[in-house]
PDB file of C-alpha atoms and ligand atoms in Angstrom:
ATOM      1  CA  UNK Q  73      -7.233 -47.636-132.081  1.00 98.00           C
ATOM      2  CA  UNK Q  74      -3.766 -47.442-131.098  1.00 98.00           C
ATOM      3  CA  UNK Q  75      -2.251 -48.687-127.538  1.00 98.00           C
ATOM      4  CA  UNK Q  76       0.406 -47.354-125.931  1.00 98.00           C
ATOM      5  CA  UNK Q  77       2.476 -48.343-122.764  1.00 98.00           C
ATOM      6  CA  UNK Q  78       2.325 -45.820-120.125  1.00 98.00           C
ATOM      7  CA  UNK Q  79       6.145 -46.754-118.365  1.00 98.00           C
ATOM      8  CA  UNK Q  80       9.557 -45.800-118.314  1.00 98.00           C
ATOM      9  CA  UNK Q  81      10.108 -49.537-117.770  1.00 98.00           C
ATOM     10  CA  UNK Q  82      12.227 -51.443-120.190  1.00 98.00           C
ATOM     11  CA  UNK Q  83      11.310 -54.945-119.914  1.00 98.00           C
ATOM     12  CA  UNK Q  84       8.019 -53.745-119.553  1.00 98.00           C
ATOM     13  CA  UNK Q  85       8.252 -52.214-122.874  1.00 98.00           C
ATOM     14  CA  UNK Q  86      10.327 -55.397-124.393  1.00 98.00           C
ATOM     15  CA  UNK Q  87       7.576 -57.584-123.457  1.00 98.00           C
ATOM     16  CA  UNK Q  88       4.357 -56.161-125.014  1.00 98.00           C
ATOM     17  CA  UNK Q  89       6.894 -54.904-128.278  1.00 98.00           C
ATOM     18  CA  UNK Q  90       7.102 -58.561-128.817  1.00 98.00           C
ATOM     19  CA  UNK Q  91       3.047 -58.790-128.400  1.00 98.00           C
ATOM     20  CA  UNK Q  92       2.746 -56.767-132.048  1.00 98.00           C
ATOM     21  CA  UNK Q  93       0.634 -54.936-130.150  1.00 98.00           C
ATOM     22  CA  UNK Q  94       3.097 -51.706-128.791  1.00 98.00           C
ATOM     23  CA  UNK Q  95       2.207 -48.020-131.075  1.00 98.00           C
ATOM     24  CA  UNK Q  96       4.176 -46.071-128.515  1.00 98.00           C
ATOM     25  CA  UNK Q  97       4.991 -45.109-124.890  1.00 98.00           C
ATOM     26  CA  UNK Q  98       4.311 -42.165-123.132  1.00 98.00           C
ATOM     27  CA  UNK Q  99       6.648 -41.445-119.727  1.00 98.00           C
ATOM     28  CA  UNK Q 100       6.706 -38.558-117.206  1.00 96.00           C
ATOM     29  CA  UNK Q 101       8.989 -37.621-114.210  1.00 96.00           C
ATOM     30  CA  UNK Q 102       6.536 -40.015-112.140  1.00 96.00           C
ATOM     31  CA  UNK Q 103       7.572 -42.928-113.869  1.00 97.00           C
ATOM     32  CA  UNK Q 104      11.082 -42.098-114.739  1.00 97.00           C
ATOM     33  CA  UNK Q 105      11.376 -41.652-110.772  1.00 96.00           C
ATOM     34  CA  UNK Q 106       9.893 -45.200-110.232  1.00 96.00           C
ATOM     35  CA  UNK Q 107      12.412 -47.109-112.415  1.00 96.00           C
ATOM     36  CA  UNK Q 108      15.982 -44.642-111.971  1.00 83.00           C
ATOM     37  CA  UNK Q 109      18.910 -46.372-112.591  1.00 90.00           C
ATOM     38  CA  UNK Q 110      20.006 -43.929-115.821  1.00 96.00           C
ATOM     39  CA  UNK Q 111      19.507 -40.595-116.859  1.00 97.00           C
ATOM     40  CA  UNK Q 112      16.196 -39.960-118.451  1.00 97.00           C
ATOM     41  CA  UNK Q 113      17.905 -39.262-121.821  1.00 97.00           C
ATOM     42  CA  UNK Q 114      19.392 -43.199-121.786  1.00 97.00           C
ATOM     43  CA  UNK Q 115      15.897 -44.554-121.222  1.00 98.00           C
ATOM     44  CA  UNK Q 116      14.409 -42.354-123.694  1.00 98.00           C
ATOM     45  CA  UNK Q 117      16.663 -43.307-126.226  1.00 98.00           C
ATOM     46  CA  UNK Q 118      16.771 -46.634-125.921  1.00 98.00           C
ATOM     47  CA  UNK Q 119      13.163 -46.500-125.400  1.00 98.00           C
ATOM     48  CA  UNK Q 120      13.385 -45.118-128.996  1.00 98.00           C
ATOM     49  CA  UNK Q 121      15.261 -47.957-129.943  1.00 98.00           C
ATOM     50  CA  UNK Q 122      12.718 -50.670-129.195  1.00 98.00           C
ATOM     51  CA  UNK Q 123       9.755 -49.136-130.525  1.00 98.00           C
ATOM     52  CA  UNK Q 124       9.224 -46.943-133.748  1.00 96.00           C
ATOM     53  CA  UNK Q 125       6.140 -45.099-132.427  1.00 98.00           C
ATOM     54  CA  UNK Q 126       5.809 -41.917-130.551  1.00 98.00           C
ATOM     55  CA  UNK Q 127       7.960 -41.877-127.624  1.00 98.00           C
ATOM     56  CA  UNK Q 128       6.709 -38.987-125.331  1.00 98.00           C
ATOM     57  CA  UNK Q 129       9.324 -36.418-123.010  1.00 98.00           C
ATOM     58  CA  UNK Q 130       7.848 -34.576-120.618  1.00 98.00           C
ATOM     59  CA  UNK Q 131       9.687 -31.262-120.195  1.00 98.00           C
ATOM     60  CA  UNK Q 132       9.282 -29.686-116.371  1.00 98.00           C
ATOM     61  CA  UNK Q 133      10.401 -26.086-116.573  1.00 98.00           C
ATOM     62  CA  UNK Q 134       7.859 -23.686-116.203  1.00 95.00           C
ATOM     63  CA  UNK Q 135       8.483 -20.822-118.505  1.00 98.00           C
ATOM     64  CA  UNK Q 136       8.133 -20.815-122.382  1.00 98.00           C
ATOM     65  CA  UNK Q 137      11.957 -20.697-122.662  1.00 98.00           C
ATOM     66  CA  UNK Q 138      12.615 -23.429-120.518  1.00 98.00           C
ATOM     67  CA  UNK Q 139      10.255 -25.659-121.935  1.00 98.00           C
ATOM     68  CA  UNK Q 140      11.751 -25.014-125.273  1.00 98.00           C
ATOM     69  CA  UNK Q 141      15.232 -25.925-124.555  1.00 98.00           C
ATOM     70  CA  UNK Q 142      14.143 -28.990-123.153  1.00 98.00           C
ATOM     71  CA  UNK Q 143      12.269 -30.035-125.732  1.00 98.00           C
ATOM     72  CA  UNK Q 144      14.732 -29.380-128.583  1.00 98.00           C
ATOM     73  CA  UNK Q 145      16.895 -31.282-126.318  1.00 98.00           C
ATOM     74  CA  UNK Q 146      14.256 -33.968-125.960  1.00 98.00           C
ATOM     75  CA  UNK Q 147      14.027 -33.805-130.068  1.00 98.00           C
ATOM     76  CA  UNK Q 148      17.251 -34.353-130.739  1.00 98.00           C
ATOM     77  CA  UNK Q 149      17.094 -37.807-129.569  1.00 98.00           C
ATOM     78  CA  UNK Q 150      15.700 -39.589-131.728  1.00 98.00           C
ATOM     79  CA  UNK Q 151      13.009 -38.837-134.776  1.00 98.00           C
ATOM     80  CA  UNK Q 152      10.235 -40.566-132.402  1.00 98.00           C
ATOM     81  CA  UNK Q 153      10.201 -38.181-129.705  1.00 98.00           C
ATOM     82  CA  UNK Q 154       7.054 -36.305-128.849  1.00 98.00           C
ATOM     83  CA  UNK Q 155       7.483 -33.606-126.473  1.00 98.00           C
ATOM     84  CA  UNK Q 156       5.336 -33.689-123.830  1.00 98.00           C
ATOM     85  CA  UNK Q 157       4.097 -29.985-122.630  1.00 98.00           C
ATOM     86  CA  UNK Q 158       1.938 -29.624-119.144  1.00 98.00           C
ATOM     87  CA  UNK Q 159      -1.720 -27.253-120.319  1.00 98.00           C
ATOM     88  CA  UNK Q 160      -0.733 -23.720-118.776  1.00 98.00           C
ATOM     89  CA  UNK Q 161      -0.563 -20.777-120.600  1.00 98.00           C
ATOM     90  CA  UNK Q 162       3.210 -21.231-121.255  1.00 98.00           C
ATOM     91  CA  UNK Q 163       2.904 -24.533-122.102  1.00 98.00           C
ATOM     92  CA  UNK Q 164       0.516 -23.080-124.648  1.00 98.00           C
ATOM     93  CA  UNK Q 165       3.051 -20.699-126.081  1.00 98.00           C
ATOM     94  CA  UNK Q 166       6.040 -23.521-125.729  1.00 98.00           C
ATOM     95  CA  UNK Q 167       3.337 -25.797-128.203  1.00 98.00           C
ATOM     96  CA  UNK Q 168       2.465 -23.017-130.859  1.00 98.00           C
ATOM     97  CA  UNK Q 169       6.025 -22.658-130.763  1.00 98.00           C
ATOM     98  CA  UNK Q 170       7.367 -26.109-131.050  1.00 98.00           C
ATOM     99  CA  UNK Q 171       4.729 -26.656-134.400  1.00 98.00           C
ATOM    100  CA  UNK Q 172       6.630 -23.903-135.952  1.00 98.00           C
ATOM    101  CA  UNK Q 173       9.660 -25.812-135.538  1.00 98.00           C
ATOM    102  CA  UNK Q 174       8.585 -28.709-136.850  1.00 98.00           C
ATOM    103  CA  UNK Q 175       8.548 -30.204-133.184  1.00 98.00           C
ATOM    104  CA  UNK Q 176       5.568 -32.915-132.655  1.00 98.00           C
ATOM    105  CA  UNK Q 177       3.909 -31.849-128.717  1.00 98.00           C
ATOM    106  CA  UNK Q 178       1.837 -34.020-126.308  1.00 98.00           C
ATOM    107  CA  UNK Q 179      -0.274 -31.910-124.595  1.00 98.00           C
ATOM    108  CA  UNK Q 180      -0.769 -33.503-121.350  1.00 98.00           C
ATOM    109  CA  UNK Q 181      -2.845 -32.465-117.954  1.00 98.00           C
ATOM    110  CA  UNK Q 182      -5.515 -32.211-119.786  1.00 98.00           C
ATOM    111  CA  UNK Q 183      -9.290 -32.551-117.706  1.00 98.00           C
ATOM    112  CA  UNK Q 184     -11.657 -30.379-119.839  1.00 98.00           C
ATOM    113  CA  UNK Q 185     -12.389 -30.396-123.668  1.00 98.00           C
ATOM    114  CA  UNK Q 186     -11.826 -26.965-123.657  1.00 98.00           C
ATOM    115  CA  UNK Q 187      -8.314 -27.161-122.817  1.00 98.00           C
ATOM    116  CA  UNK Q 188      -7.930 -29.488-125.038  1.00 98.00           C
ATOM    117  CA  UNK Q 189      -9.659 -27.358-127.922  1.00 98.00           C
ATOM    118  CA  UNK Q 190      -6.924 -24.541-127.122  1.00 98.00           C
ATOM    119  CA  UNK Q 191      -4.103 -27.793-126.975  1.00 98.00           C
ATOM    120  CA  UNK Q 192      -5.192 -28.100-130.774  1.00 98.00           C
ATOM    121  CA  UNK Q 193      -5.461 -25.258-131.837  1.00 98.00           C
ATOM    122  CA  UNK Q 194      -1.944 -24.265-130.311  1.00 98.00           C
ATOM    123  CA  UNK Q 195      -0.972 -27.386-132.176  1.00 98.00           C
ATOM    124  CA  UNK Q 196      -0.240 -30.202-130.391  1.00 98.00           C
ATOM    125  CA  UNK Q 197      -0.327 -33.447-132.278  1.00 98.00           C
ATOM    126  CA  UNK Q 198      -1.358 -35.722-129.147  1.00 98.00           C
ATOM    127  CA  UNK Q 199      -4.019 -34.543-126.504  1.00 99.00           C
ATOM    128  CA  UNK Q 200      -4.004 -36.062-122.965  1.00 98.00           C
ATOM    129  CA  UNK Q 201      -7.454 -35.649-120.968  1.00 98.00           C
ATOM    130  CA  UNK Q 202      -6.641 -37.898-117.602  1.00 98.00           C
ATOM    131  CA  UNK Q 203      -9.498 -40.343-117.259  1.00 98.00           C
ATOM    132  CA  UNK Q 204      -8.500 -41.958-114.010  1.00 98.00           C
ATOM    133  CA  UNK Q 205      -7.490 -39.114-112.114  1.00 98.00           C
ATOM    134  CA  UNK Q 206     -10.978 -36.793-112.785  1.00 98.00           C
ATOM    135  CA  UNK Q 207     -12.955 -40.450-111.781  1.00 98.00           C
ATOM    136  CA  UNK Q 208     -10.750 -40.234-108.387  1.00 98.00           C
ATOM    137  CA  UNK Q 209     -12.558 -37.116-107.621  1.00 98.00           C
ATOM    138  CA  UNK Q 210     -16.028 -38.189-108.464  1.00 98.00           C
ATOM    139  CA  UNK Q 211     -15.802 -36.840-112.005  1.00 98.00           C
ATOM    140  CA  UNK Q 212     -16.348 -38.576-115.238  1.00 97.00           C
ATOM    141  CA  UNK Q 213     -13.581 -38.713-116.959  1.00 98.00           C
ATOM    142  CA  UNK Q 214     -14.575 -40.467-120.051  1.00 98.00           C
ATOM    143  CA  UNK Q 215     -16.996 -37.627-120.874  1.00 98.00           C
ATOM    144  CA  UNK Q 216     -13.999 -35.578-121.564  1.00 98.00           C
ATOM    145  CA  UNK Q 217     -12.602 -38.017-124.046  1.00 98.00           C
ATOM    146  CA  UNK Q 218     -15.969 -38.096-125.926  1.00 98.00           C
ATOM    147  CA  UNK Q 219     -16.784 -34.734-125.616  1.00 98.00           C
ATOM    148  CA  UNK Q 220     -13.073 -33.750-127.346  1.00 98.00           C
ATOM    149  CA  UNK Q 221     -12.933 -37.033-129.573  1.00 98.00           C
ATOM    150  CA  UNK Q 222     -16.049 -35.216-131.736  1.00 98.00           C
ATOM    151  CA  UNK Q 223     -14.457 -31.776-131.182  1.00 98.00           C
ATOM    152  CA  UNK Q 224     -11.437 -33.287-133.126  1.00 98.00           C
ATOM    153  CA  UNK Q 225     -13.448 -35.099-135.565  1.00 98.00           C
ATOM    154  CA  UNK Q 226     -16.211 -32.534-136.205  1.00 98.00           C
ATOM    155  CA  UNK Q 227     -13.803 -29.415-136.905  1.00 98.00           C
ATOM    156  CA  UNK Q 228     -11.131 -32.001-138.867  1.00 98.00           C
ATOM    157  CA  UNK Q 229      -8.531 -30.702-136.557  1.00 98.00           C
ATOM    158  CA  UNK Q 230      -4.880 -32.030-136.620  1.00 98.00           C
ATOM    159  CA  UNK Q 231      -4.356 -33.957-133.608  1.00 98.00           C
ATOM    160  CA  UNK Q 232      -5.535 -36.868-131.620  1.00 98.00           C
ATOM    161  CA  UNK Q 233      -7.035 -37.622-128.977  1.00 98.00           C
ATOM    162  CA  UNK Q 234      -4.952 -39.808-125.998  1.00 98.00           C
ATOM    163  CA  UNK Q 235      -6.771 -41.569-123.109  1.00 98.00           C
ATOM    164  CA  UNK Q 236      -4.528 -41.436-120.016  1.00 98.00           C
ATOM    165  CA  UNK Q 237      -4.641 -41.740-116.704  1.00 98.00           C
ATOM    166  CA  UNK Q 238      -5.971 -45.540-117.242  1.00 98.00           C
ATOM    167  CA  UNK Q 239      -6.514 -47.137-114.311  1.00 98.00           C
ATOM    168  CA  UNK Q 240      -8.320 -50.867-115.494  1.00 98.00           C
ATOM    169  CA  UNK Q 241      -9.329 -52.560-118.554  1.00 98.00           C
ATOM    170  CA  UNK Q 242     -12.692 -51.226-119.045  1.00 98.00           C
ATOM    171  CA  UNK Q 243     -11.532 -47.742-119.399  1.00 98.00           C
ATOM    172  CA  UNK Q 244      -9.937 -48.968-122.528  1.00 98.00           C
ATOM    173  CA  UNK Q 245     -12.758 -50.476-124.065  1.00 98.00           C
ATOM    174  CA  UNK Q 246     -14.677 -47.034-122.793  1.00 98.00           C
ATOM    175  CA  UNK Q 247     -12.303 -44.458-124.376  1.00 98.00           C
ATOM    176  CA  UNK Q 248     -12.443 -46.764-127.994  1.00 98.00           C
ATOM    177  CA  UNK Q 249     -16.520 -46.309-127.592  1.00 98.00           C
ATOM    178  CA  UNK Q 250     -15.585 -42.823-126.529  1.00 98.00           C
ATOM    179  CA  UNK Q 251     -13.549 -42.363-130.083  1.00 98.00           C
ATOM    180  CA  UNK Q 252     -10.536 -41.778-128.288  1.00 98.00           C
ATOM    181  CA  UNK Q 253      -7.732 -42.344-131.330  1.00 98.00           C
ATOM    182  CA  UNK Q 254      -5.288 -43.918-128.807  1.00 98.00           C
ATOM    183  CA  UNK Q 255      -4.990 -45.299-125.492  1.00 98.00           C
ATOM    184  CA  UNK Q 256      -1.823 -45.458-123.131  1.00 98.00           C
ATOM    185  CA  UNK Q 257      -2.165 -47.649-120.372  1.00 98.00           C
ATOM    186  CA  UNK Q 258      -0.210 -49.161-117.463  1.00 98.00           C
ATOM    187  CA  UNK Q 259       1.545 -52.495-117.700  1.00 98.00           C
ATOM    188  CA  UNK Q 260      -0.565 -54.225-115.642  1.00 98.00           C
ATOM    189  CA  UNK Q 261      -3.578 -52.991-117.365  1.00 98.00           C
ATOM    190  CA  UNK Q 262      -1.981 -54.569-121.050  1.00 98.00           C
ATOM    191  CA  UNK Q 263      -1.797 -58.065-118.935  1.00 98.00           C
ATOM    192  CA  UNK Q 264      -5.262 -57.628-117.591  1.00 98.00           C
ATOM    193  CA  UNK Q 265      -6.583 -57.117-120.916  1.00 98.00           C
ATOM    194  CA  UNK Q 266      -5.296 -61.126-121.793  1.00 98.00           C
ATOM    195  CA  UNK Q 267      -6.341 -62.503-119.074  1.00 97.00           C
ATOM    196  CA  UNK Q 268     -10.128 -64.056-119.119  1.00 97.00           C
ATOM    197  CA  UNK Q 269     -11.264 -66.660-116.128  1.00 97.00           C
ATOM    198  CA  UNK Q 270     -12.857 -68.734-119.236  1.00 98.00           C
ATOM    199  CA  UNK Q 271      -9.662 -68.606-121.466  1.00 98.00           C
ATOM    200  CA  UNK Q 272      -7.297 -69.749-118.520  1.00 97.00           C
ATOM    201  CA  UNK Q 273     -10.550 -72.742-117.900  1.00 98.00           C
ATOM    202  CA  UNK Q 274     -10.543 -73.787-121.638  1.00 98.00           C
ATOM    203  CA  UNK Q 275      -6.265 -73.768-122.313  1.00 98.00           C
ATOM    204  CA  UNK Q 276      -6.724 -76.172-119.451  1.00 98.00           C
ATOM    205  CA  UNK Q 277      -9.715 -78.302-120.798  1.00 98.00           C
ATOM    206  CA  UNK Q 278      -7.517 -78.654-124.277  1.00 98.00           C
ATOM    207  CA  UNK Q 279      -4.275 -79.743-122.706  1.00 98.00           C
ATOM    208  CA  UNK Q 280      -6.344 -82.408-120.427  1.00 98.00           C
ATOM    209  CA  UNK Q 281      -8.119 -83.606-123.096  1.00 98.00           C
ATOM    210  CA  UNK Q 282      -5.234 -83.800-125.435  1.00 98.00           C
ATOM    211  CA  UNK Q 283      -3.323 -85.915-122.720  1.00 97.00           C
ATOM    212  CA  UNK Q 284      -6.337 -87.869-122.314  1.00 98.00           C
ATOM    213  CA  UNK Q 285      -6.375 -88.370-126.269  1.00 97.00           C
ATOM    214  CA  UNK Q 286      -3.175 -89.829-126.169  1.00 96.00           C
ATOM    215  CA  UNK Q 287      -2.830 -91.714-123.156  1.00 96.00           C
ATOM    216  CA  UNK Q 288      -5.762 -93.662-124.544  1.00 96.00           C
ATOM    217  CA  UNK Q 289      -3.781 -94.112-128.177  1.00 94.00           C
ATOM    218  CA  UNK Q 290      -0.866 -95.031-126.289  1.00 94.00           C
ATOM    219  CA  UNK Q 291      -3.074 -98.090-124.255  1.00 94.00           C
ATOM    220  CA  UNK Q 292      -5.244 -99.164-127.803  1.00 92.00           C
ATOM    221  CA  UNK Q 293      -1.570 -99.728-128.850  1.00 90.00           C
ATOM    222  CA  UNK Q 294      -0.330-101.479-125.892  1.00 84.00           C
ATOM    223  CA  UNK Q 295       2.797 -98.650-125.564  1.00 68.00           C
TER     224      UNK Q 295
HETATM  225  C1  E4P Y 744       0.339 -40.227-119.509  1.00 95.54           C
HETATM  226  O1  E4P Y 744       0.717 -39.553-120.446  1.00 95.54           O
HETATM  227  C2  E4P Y 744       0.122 -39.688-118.152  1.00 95.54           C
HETATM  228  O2  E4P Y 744       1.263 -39.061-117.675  1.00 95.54           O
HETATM  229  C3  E4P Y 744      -0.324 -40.796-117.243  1.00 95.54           C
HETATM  230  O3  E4P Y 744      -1.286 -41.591-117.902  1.00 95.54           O
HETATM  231  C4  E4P Y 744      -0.825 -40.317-115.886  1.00 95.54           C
HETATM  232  O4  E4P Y 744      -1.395 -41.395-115.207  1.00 95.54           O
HETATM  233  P1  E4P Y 744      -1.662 -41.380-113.616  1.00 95.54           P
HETATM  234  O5  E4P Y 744      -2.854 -40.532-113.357  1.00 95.54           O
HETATM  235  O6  E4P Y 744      -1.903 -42.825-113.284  1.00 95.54           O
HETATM  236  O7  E4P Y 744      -0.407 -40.833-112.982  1.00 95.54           O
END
């Protein structure tokens, strides 16, 4: 299963790259408007620069044209972009009409398998359902992911299947069960995935013990 990192953040980015564990990023104008400080093009390319993944754009115009000269735009950047398309019936059109240009499209606001049936078919490479947003209104959002994951497999269709709208480690874990191909999550939710109570207990336990080891060496040899 791949992981991505669901930020416009650079150091955030940096730091699980030099994990080994980084397959791409995707961003939107909600997290390009949380870290600023360059145009959205800068970030994406240097973005690009960092890791050799899929790098998703999120275009906002609203008609077919629109989205299509933002997304060329967005292509031109760097071979790793992935334009990211919002599920209308435009952003339908703007899809079918990016594959015939040779454009890769993340379909994203995705919150039923059959939107994301018409996503693929359209021919997006990357389908979105948003887990954490259909749990906040007392949905289940990882029946989507399932429910599309064997869509995708069962037909052989050409796309995959992207988890987002993580909100805590075990919605990971659920959308690999799920057969979700890839998973983007938060930051926070990469470092929570480290972290254990019992791993944090027993790096302590060895580095006592080790210090314990040789302070009593040290004594048997009268240091
Ligand atoms: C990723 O492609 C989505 O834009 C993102 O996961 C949305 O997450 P949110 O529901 O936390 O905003």
């Amino acid at each position: 299963m791949k992981l991505f990192l669901d930020t416009a953040d650079i150091d955030e980015i940096r730091t699980v790259a030099r994990w080994g564990v980084l397959d791409g990023v995707t961003t939107n104008p909600t997290l390009y408007a949380k870290v600023g400080g360059a145009s959205y093009d800068a970030i994406l390319q240097e973005i690009c620069r960092i890791v050799p993944g899929p790098v998703s754009a999120e275009v906002v115009a609203d008609e077919v044209e629109g989205m299509l000269v933002e997304g060329r735009h967005f292509a031109k950047l760097a071979d790793n972009i992935v334009v990211k398309v919002p599920m209308s019936e435009t952003g339908l059109e703007a899809i079918s009409r990016f594959r015939a240009e040779g454009i890769r499209t993340n379909c994203t606001l995705i919150f039923t398998a059959n939107q994301g049936l018409l996503a693929a078919k359209a021919g997006a490479s990357l389908l979105s359902p948003f887990v954490g947003r259909l749990d906040d209104i007392n949905e289940e959002g990882m029946t989507v992911i399932r429910e599309l994951a064997e869509i995708v497999r069962f037909f052989e269709l050409d796309a995959e299947v992207l988890s987002a709208s993580i909100r805590h480690p075990r919605h990971v874990t659920e959308s690999a069960l799920a057969g979700a191909h890839i998973a983007t999550l938060p930051f926070k939710v990469f470092q929570q995935m480290v972290r254990h109570p019992l791993t944090d207990k027993g790096i302590a336990q060895f580095r006592a013990d080790w210090e314990a080891a040789r302070a009593a060496l040290a004594a048997q040899k009268g240091d």
